[in-house]
Amino acid sequence: MANLILVRHGESLWNGKGLWTGWTDISLDDQGKNQARLSGESIKKLNIAVDIVYTSTLKRARETFYEIKNILKLNVLTFENSALNERNYGIYTGKSKWEIEKEVGEEQFHKIRRGWDISIENGESLKDVYERVIPYYQTEILPKLKSGKNILIVAHGNSLRALVKYLDNISNEDVENLEIATGEVYLYSLDEQGAMVSKQIITSNC
């Protein structure tokens, strides 16, 4: 039996302004740092020894892990990989989500934000994100879980949505309804074949 802990980074400076961030390397704001610390406290209460950590290469994920690391007093193997980076929002990067919603309408806005294979000019769909996250998970992370290692992944809304879609076997249609809040913690218990035994979602109040 192994445990997989997923954490979405805390609120970034652009999250707080309602801007699409994507691959832009933006730091956490003060609330985001507090969310990260609360995530760390939530993980601490689980009383699970973390053996290995994976983060994206973007600073908001790395800064979130820094706060968690201090809470848990971790000194473990840590890997950064761009496969876990946020979705590339292409032409929408840096633009106000709410201004775009006014331009395209609520229905199309929801599809752009949450849809499975909705393309963005010069950017990625969730399907594109899935096609880089899942091979990395299968080749680099899953074997360690199968060997009994407890793993923490600190990443982003869409890279984690892709992974949760895979772990929970969510359909392409239903994944539109999946949203992971900043600072939210998912705990999966997995058997020796890497199949899910149980799942818990922990939302920290900030």
JSON list of N, CA and C in Angstrom, two decimals, residues 102-130:
[
{"chain": "A", "resi": 102, "resn": "LYS", "atom": "N", "xyz": [-16.89, 37.84, -20.89]},
{"chain": "A", "resi": 102, "resn": "LYS", "atom": "CA", "xyz": [-17.81, 38.83, -21.48]},
{"chain": "A", "resi": 102, "resn": "LYS", "atom": "C", "xyz": [-17.77, 38.76, -23.00]},
{"chain": "A", "resi": 103, "resn": "GLU", "atom": "N", "xyz": [-16.58, 38.53, -23.55]},
{"chain": "A", "resi": 103, "resn": "GLU", "atom": "CA", "xyz": [-16.41, 38.51, -25.01]},
{"chain": "A", "resi": 103, "resn": "GLU", "atom": "C", "xyz": [-17.04, 37.27, -25.65]},
{"chain": "A", "resi": 104, "resn": "VAL", "atom": "N", "xyz": [-16.84, 36.09, -25.03]},
{"chain": "A", "resi": 104, "resn": "VAL", "atom": "CA", "xyz": [-17.24, 34.84, -25.69]},
{"chain": "A", "resi": 104, "resn": "VAL", "atom": "C", "xyz": [-18.52, 34.24, -25.13]},
{"chain": "A", "resi": 105, "resn": "GLY", "atom": "N", "xyz": [-18.99, 34.72, -24.00]},
{"chain": "A", "resi": 105, "resn": "GLY", "atom": "CA", "xyz": [-20.20, 34.17, -23.39]},
{"chain": "A", "resi": 105, "resn": "GLY", "atom": "C", "xyz": [-19.87, 33.08, -22.37]},
{"chain": "A", "resi": 106, "resn": "GLU", "atom": "N", "xyz": [-20.80, 32.88, -21.44]},
{"chain": "A", "resi": 106, "resn": "GLU", "atom": "CA", "xyz": [-20.55, 31.98, -20.31]},
{"chain": "A", "resi": 106, "resn": "GLU", "atom": "C", "xyz": [-20.30, 30.54, -20.76]},
{"chain": "A", "resi": 107, "resn": "GLU", "atom": "N", "xyz": [-21.08, 30.04, -21.71]},
{"chain": "A", "resi": 107, "resn": "GLU", "atom": "CA", "xyz": [-20.96, 28.65, -22.13]},
{"chain": "A", "resi": 107, "resn": "GLU", "atom": "C", "xyz": [-19.61, 28.38, -22.79]},
{"chain": "A", "resi": 108, "resn": "GLN", "atom": "N", "xyz": [-19.22, 29.23, -23.73]},
{"chain": "A", "resi": 108, "resn": "GLN", "atom": "CA", "xyz": [-17.94, 29.03, -24.40]},
{"chain": "A", "resi": 108, "resn": "GLN", "atom": "C", "xyz": [-16.77, 29.26, -23.45]},
{"chain": "A", "resi": 109, "resn": "PHE", "atom": "N", "xyz": [-16.94, 30.20, -22.53]},
{"chain": "A", "resi": 109, "resn": "PHE", "atom": "CA", "xyz": [-15.90, 30.46, -21.53]},
{"chain": "A", "resi": 109, "resn": "PHE", "atom": "C", "xyz": [-15.65, 29.21, -20.68]},
{"chain": "A", "resi": 110, "resn": "HIS", "atom": "N", "xyz": [-16.73, 28.55, -20.28]},
{"chain": "A", "resi": 110, "resn": "HIS", "atom": "CA", "xyz": [-16.59, 27.32, -19.48]},
{"chain": "A", "resi": 110, "resn": "HIS", "atom": "C", "xyz": [-15.86, 26.24, -20.28]},
{"chain": "A", "resi": 111, "resn": "LYS", "atom": "N", "xyz": [-16.18, 26.13, -21.56]},
{"chain": "A", "resi": 111, "resn": "LYS", "atom": "CA", "xyz": [-15.52, 25.13, -22.41]},
{"chain": "A", "resi": 111, "resn": "LYS", "atom": "C", "xyz": [-14.03, 25.44, -22.54]},
{"chain": "A", "resi": 112, "resn": "ILE", "atom": "N", "xyz": [-13.69, 26.72, -22.72]},
{"chain": "A", "resi": 112, "resn": "ILE", "atom": "CA", "xyz": [-12.28, 27.11, -22.83]},
{"chain": "A", "resi": 112, "resn": "ILE", "atom": "C", "xyz": [-11.54, 26.76, -21.55]},
{"chain": "A", "resi": 113, "resn": "ARG", "atom": "N", "xyz": [-12.14, 27.05, -20.42]},
{"chain": "A", "resi": 113, "resn": "ARG", "atom": "CA", "xyz": [-11.48, 26.83, -19.13]},
{"chain": "A", "resi": 113, "resn": "ARG", "atom": "C", "xyz": [-11.41, 25.36, -18.74]},
{"chain": "A", "resi": 114, "resn": "ARG", "atom": "N", "xyz": [-12.51, 24.63, -18.98]},
{"chain": "A", "resi": 114, "resn": "ARG", "atom": "CA", "xyz": [-12.63, 23.30, -18.39]},
{"chain": "A", "resi": 114, "resn": "ARG", "atom": "C", "xyz": [-12.80, 22.17, -19.40]},
{"chain": "A", "resi": 115, "resn": "GLY", "atom": "N", "xyz": [-13.00, 22.49, -20.67]},
{"chain": "A", "resi": 115, "resn": "GLY", "atom": "CA", "xyz": [-13.26, 21.46, -21.67]},
{"chain": "A", "resi": 115, "resn": "GLY", "atom": "C", "xyz": [-12.07, 20.55, -21.91]},
{"chain": "A", "resi": 116, "resn": "TRP", "atom": "N", "xyz": [-12.32, 19.39, -22.49]},
{"chain": "A", "resi": 116, "resn": "TRP", "atom": "CA", "xyz": [-11.31, 18.36, -22.69]},
{"chain": "A", "resi": 116, "resn": "TRP", "atom": "C", "xyz": [-10.38, 18.66, -23.85]},
{"chain": "A", "resi": 117, "resn": "ASP", "atom": "N", "xyz": [-10.95, 18.92, -25.03]},
{"chain": "A", "resi": 117, "resn": "ASP", "atom": "CA", "xyz": [-10.09, 19.08, -26.21]},
{"chain": "A", "resi": 117, "resn": "ASP", "atom": "C", "xyz": [-10.34, 20.41, -26.92]},
{"chain": "A", "resi": 118, "resn": "ILE", "atom": "N", "xyz": [-10.61, 21.43, -26.13]},
{"chain": "A", "resi": 118, "resn": "ILE", "atom": "CA", "xyz": [-10.80, 22.77, -26.68]},
{"chain": "A", "resi": 118, "resn": "ILE", "atom": "C", "xyz": [-9.43, 23.42, -26.89]},
{"chain": "A", "resi": 119, "resn": "SER", "atom": "N", "xyz": [-9.10, 23.67, -28.14]},
{"chain": "A", "resi": 119, "resn": "SER", "atom": "CA", "xyz": [-7.79, 24.23, -28.47]},
{"chain": "A", "resi": 119, "resn": "SER", "atom": "C", "xyz": [-7.77, 25.74, -28.25]},
{"chain": "A", "resi": 120, "resn": "ILE", "atom": "N", "xyz": [-6.60, 26.23, -27.87]},
{"chain": "A", "resi": 120, "resn": "ILE", "atom": "CA", "xyz": [-6.35, 27.66, -27.76]},
{"chain": "A", "resi": 120, "resn": "ILE", "atom": "C", "xyz": [-5.19, 27.99, -28.70]},
{"chain": "A", "resi": 121, "resn": "GLU", "atom": "N", "xyz": [-5.34, 29.06, -29.46]},
{"chain": "A", "resi": 121, "resn": "GLU", "atom": "CA", "xyz": [-4.28, 29.44, -30.40]},
{"chain": "A", "resi": 121, "resn": "GLU", "atom": "C", "xyz": [-2.95, 29.63, -29.65]},
{"chain": "A", "resi": 122, "resn": "ASN", "atom": "N", "xyz": [-1.92, 28.96, -30.17]},
{"chain": "A", "resi": 122, "resn": "ASN", "atom": "CA", "xyz": [-0.57, 29.00, -29.58]},
{"chain": "A", "resi": 122, "resn": "ASN", "atom": "C", "xyz": [-0.52, 28.40, -28.18]},
{"chain": "A", "resi": 123, "resn": "GLY", "atom": "N", "xyz": [-1.54, 27.61, -27.81]},
{"chain": "A", "resi": 123, "resn": "GLY", "atom": "CA", "xyz": [-1.58, 27.04, -26.47]},
{"chain": "A", "resi": 123, "resn": "GLY", "atom": "C", "xyz": [-1.94, 25.56, -26.49]},
{"chain": "A", "resi": 124, "resn": "GLU", "atom": "N", "xyz": [-2.46, 25.08, -25.36]},
{"chain": "A", "resi": 124, "resn": "GLU", "atom": "CA", "xyz": [-2.78, 23.67, -25.18]},
{"chain": "A", "resi": 124, "resn": "GLU", "atom": "C", "xyz": [-4.24, 23.49, -24.77]},
{"chain": "A", "resi": 125, "resn": "SER", "atom": "N", "xyz": [-4.76, 22.31, -25.07]},
{"chain": "A", "resi": 125, "resn": "SER", "atom": "CA", "xyz": [-6.03, 21.85, -24.50]},
{"chain": "A", "resi": 125, "resn": "SER", "atom": "C", "xyz": [-5.71, 21.00, -23.27]},
{"chain": "A", "resi": 126, "resn": "LEU", "atom": "N", "xyz": [-6.74, 20.66, -22.50]},
{"chain": "A", "resi": 126, "resn": "LEU", "atom": "CA", "xyz": [-6.52, 19.74, -21.37]},
{"chain": "A", "resi": 126, "resn": "LEU", "atom": "C", "xyz": [-6.03, 18.39, -21.90]},
{"chain": "A", "resi": 127, "resn": "LYS", "atom": "N", "xyz": [-6.52, 17.99, -23.05]},
{"chain": "A", "resi": 127, "resn": "LYS", "atom": "CA", "xyz": [-6.05, 16.74, -23.65]},
{"chain": "A", "resi": 127, "resn": "LYS", "atom": "C", "xyz": [-4.55, 16.78, -23.89]},
{"chain": "A", "resi": 128, "resn": "ASP", "atom": "N", "xyz": [-4.04, 17.90, -24.37]},
{"chain": "A", "resi": 128, "resn": "ASP", "atom": "CA", "xyz": [-2.60, 18.05, -24.58]},
{"chain": "A", "resi": 128, "resn": "ASP", "atom": "C", "xyz": [-1.84, 17.92, -23.26]},
{"chain": "A", "resi": 129, "resn": "VAL", "atom": "N", "xyz": [-2.38, 18.54, -22.21]},
{"chain": "A", "resi": 129, "resn": "VAL", "atom": "CA", "xyz": [-1.75, 18.45, -20.89]},
{"chain": "A", "resi": 129, "resn": "VAL", "atom": "C", "xyz": [-1.73, 17.00, -20.42]},
{"chain": "A", "resi": 130, "resn": "TYR", "atom": "N", "xyz": [-2.86, 16.31, -20.59]},
{"chain": "A", "resi": 130, "resn": "TYR", "atom": "CA", "xyz": [-2.98, 14.89, -20.22]},
{"chain": "A", "resi": 130, "resn": "TYR", "atom": "C", "xyz": [-1.91, 14.06, -20.92]}
]
